[in-house]
XYZ file of N, CA and C in Angstrom:
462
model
N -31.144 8.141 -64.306
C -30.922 6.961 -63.504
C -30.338 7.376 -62.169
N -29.095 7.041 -61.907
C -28.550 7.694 -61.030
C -27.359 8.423 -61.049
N -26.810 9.528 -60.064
C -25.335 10.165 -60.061
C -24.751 9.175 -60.077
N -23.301 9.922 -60.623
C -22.222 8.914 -60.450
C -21.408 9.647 -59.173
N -20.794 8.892 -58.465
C -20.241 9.069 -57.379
C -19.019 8.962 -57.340
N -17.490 8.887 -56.446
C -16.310 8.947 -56.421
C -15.857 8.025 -57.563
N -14.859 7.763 -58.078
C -14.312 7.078 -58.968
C -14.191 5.741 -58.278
N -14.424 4.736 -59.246
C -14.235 3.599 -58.508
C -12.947 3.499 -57.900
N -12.663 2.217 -57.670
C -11.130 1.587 -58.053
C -10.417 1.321 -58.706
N -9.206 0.708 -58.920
C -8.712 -0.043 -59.827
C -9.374 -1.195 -60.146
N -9.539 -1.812 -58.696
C -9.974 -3.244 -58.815
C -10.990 -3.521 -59.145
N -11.241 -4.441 -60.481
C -12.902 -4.612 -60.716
C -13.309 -5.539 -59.728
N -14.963 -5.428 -59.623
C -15.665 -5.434 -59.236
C -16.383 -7.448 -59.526
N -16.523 -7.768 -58.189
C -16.650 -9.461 -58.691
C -17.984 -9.543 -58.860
N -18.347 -10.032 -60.403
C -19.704 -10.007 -61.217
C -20.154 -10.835 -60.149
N -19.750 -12.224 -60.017
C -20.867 -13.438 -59.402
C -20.720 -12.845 -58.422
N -20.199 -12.214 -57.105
C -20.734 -12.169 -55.962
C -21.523 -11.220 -55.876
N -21.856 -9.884 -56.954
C -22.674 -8.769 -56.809
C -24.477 -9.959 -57.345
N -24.465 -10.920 -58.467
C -25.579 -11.556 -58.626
C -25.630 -12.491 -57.659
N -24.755 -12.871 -56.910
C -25.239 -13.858 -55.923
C -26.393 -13.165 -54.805
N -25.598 -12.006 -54.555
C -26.701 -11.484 -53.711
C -27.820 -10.037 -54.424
N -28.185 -9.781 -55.554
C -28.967 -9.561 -56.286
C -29.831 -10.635 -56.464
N -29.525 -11.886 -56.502
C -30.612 -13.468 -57.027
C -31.310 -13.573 -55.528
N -30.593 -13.525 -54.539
C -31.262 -13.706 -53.365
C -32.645 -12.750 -52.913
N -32.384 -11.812 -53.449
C -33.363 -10.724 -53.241
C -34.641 -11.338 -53.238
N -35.734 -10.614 -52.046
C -36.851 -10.434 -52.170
C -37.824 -9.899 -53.229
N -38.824 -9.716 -53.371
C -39.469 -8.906 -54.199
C -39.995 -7.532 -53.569
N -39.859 -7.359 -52.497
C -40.025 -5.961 -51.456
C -38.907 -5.528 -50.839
N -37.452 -6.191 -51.498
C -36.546 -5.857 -51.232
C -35.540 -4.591 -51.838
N -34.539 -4.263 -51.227
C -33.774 -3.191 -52.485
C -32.701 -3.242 -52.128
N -31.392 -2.936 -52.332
C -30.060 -3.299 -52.364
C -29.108 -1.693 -52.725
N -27.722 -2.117 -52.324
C -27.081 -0.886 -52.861
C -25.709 -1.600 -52.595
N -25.238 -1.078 -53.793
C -23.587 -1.473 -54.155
C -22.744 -0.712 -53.766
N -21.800 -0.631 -52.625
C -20.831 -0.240 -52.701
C -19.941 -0.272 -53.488
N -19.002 1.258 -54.895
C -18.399 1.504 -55.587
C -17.420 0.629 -55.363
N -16.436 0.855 -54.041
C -14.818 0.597 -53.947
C -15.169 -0.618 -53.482
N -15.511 -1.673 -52.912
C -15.573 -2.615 -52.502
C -16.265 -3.760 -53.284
N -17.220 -3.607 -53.440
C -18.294 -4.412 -54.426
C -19.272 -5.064 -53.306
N -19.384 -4.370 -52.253
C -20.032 -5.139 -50.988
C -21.648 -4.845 -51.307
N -22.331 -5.468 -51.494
C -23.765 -5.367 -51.545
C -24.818 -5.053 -49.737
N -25.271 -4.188 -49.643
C -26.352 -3.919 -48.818
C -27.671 -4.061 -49.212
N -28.043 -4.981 -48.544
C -29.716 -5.646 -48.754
C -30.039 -4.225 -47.331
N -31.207 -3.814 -48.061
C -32.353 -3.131 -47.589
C -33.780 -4.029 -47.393
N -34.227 -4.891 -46.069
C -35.118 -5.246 -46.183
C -36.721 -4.505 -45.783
N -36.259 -3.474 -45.288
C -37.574 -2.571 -45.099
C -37.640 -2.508 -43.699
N -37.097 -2.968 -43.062
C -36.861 -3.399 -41.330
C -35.675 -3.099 -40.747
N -34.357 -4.014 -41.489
C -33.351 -3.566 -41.491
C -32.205 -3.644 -42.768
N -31.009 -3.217 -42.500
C -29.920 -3.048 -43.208
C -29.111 -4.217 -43.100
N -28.462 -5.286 -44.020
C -28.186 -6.843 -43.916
C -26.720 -6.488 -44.425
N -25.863 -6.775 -43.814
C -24.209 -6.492 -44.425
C -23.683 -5.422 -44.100
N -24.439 -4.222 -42.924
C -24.045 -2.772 -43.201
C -23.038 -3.315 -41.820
N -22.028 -3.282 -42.006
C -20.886 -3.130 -40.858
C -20.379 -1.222 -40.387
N -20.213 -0.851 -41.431
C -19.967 0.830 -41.449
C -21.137 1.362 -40.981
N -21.191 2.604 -40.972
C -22.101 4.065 -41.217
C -22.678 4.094 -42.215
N -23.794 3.337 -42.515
C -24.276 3.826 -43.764
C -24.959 4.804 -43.936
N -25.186 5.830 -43.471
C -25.459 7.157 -43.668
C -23.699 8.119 -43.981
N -23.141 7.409 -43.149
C -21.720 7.932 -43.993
C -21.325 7.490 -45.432
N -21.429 6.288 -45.603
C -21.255 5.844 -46.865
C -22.223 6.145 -47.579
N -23.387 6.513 -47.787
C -24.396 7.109 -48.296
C -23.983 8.159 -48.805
N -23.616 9.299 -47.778
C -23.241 10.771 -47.843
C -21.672 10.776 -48.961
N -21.027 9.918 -48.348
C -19.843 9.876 -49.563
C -19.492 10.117 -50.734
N -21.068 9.399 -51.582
C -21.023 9.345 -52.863
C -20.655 7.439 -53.296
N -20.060 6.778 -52.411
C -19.492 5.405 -52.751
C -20.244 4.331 -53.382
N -21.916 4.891 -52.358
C -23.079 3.743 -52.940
C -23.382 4.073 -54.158
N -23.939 2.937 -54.688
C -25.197 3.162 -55.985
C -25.873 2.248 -55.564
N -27.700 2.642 -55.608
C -28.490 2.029 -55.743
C -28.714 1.373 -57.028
N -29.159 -0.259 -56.679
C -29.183 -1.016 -57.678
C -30.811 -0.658 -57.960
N -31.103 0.190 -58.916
C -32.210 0.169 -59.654
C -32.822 -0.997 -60.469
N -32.881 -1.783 -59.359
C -33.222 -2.883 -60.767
C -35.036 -3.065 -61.375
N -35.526 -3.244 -62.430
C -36.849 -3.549 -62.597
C -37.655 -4.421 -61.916
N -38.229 -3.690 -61.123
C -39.237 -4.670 -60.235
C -39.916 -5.911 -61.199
N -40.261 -5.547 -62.484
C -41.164 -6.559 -63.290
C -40.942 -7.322 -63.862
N -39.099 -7.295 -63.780
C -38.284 -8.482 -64.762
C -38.749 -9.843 -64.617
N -38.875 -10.330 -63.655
C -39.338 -11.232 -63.105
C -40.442 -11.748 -63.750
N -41.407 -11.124 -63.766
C -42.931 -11.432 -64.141
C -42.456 -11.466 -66.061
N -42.085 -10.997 -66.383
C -41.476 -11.100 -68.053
C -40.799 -12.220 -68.171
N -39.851 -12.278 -67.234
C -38.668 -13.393 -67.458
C -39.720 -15.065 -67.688
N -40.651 -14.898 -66.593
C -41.263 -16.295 -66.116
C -42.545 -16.254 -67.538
N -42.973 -14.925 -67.734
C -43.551 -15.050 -69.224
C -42.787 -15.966 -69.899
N -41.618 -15.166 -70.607
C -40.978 -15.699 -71.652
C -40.609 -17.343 -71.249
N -40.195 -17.520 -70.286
C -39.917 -18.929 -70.157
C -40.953 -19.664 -69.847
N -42.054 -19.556 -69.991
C -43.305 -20.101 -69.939
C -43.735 -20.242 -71.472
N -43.713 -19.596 -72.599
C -43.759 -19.234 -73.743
C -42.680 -19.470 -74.483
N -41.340 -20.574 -74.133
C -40.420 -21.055 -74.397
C -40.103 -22.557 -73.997
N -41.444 -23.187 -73.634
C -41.414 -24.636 -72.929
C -42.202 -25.365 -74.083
N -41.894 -25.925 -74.082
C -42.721 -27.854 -75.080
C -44.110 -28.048 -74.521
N -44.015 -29.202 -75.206
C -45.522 -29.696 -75.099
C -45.409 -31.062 -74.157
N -44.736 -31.139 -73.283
C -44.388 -32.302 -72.523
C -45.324 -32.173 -71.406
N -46.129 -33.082 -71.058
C -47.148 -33.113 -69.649
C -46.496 -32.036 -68.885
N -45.171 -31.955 -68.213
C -45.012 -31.294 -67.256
C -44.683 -29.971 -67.277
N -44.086 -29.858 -68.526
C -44.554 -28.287 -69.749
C -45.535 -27.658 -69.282
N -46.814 -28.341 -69.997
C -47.835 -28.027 -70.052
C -48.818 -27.767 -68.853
N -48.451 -28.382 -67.674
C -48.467 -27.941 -66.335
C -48.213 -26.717 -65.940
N -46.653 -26.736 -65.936
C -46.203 -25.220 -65.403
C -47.003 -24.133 -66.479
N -47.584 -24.255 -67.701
C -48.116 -23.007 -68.211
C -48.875 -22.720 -67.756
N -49.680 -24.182 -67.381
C -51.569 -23.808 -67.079
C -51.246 -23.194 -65.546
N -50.630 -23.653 -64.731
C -49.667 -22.976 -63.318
C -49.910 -21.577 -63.877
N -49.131 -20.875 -64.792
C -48.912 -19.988 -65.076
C -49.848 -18.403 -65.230
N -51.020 -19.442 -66.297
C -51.476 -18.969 -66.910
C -52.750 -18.420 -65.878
N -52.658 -19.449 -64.721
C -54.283 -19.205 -63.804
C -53.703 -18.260 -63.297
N -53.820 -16.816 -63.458
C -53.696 -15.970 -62.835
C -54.573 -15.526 -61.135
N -53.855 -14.740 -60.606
C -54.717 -14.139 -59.238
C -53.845 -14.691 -57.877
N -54.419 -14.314 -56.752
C -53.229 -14.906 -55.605
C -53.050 -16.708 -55.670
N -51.644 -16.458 -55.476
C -50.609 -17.381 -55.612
C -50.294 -18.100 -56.638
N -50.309 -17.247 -57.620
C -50.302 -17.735 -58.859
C -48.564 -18.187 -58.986
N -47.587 -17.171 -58.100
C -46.430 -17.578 -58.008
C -46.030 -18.917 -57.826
N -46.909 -19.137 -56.652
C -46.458 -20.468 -55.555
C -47.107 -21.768 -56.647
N -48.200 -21.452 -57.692
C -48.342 -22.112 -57.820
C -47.676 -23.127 -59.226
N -47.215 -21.640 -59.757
C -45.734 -21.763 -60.615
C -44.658 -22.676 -60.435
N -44.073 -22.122 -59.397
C -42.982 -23.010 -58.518
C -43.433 -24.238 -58.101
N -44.598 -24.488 -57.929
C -45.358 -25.710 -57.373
C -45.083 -26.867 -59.021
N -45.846 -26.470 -59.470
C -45.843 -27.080 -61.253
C -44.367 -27.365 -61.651
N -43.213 -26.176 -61.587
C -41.860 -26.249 -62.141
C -41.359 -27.339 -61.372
N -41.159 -27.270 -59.897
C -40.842 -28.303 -59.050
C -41.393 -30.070 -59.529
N -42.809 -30.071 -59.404
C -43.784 -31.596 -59.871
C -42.913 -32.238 -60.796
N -42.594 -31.291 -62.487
C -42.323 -31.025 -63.120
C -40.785 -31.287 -63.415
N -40.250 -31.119 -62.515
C -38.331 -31.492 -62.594
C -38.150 -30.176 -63.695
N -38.369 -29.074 -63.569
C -38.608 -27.797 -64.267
C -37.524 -27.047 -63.170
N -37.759 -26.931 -61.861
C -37.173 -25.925 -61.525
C -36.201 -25.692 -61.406
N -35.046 -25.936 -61.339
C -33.495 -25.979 -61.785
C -32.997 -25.373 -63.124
N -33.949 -25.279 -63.957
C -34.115 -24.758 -65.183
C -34.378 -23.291 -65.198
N -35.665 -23.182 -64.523
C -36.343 -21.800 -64.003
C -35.335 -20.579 -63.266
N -34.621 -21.424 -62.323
C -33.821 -20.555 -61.644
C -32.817 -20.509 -62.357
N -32.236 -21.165 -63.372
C -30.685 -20.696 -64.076
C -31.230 -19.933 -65.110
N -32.523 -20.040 -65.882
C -33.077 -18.534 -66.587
C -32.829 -17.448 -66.091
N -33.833 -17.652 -64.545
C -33.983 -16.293 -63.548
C -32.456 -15.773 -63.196
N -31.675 -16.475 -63.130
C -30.475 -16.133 -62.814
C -29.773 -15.590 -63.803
N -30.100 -16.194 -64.807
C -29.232 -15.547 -66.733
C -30.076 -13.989 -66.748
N -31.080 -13.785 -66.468
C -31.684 -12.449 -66.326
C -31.085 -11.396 -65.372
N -30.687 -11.629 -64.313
C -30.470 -10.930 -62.975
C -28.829 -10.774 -63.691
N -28.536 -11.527 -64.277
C -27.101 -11.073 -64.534
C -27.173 -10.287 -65.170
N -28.297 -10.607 -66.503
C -27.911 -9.404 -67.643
C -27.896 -7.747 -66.907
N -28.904 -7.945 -66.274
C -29.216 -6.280 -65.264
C -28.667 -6.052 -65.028
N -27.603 -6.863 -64.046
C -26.636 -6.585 -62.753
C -25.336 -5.510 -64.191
N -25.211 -6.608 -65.003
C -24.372 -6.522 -66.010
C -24.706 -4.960 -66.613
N -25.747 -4.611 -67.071
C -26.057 -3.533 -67.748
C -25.710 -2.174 -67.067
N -26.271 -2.413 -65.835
C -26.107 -1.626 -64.425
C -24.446 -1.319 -63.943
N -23.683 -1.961 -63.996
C -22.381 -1.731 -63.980
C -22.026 -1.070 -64.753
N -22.389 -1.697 -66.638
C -21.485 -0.746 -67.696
C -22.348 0.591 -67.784
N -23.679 0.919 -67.513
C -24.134 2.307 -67.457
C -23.483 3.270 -66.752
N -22.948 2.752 -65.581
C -22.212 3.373 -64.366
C -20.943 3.162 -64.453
N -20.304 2.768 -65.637
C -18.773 2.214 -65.669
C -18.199 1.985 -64.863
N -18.241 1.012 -64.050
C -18.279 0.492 -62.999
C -16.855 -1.269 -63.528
N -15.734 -1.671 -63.602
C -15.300 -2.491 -63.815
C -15.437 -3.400 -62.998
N -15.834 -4.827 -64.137
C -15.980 -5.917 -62.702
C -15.426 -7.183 -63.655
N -14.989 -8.137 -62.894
C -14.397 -9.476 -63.639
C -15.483 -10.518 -63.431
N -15.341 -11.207 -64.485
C -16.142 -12.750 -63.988
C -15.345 -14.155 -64.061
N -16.117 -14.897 -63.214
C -15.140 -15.852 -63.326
C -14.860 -17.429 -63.858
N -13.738 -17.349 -63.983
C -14.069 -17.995 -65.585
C -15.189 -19.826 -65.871
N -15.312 -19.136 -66.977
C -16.426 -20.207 -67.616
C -17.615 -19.782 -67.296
N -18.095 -18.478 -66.443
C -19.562 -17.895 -66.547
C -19.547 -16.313 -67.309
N -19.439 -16.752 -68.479
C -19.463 -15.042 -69.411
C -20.531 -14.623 -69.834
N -20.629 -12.905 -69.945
C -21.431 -12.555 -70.065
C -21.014 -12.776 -72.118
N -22.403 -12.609 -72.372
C -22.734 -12.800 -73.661
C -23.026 -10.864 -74.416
């Protein structure tokens, strides 16, 4: 996966603000966590979003970790929750949405979930996913972080 780098901190690391901006992410996007801080750097392919420092210094440090996350979670996640819906008209929408594969099959997902009064649903899945990662990704890297209260990890 990746090195481990300087020792963290004492201070853990704040779960919701590392998924707040992990959920925001693009799909051609990539990110990197600063160890001691918990400051997230969006990499959009253009530029660097949050980098106030040297990030070639902080790079060189050892402080970052790249958030490796699975590009395909996504496409699984919206499986399974597609394959976890009823038989209700607007159900049955977002599958057939789903199911027509080829370009914009996304948009047309989100199109159906939205019609549907679905999407509010969709995104607190997508979001219960991005945590588990974010989550996994920390304890691989023992990395301490708090959450806050009444959103626990399971």
């Amino acid at each position: 996966m990746t090195s481990r780098g300087p020792e963290p901190t004492t201070r853990p690391l704040d779960l919701e603000r590392i998924v707040d901006e992990v959920d925001s992410l693009e799909s051609d996007w990539s990110a990197w966590l600063d160890r001691q801080t918990g400051e997230v750097y969006i990499d959009t392919g253009n530029q660097l979003l949050g980098v106030e420092d040297d990030f070639a210094e902080l790079e060189d440090s050892g402080r970052l970790l790249f958030l490796d996350l699975d590009p395909h979670a996504d496409l699984r996640c919206a499986e399974r929750f597609v394959g976890g819906l009823g038989d209700s008209e607007a159900e049955i929408r977002v599958a057939e949405a789903w199911n027509r594969r080829g370009r914009g099959r996304w948009r047309r997902f989100k199109d159906a979930l939205s019609a549907g009064g679905l999407l509010d649903q969709w995104f607190a899945r997508r979001r219960e996913r991005v945590r588990e990662e974010v989550v996994e990704l920390l304890r691989e890297e023992g990395l301490a972080f708090v959450e806050r209260p009444g959103l626990g990890v399971e």
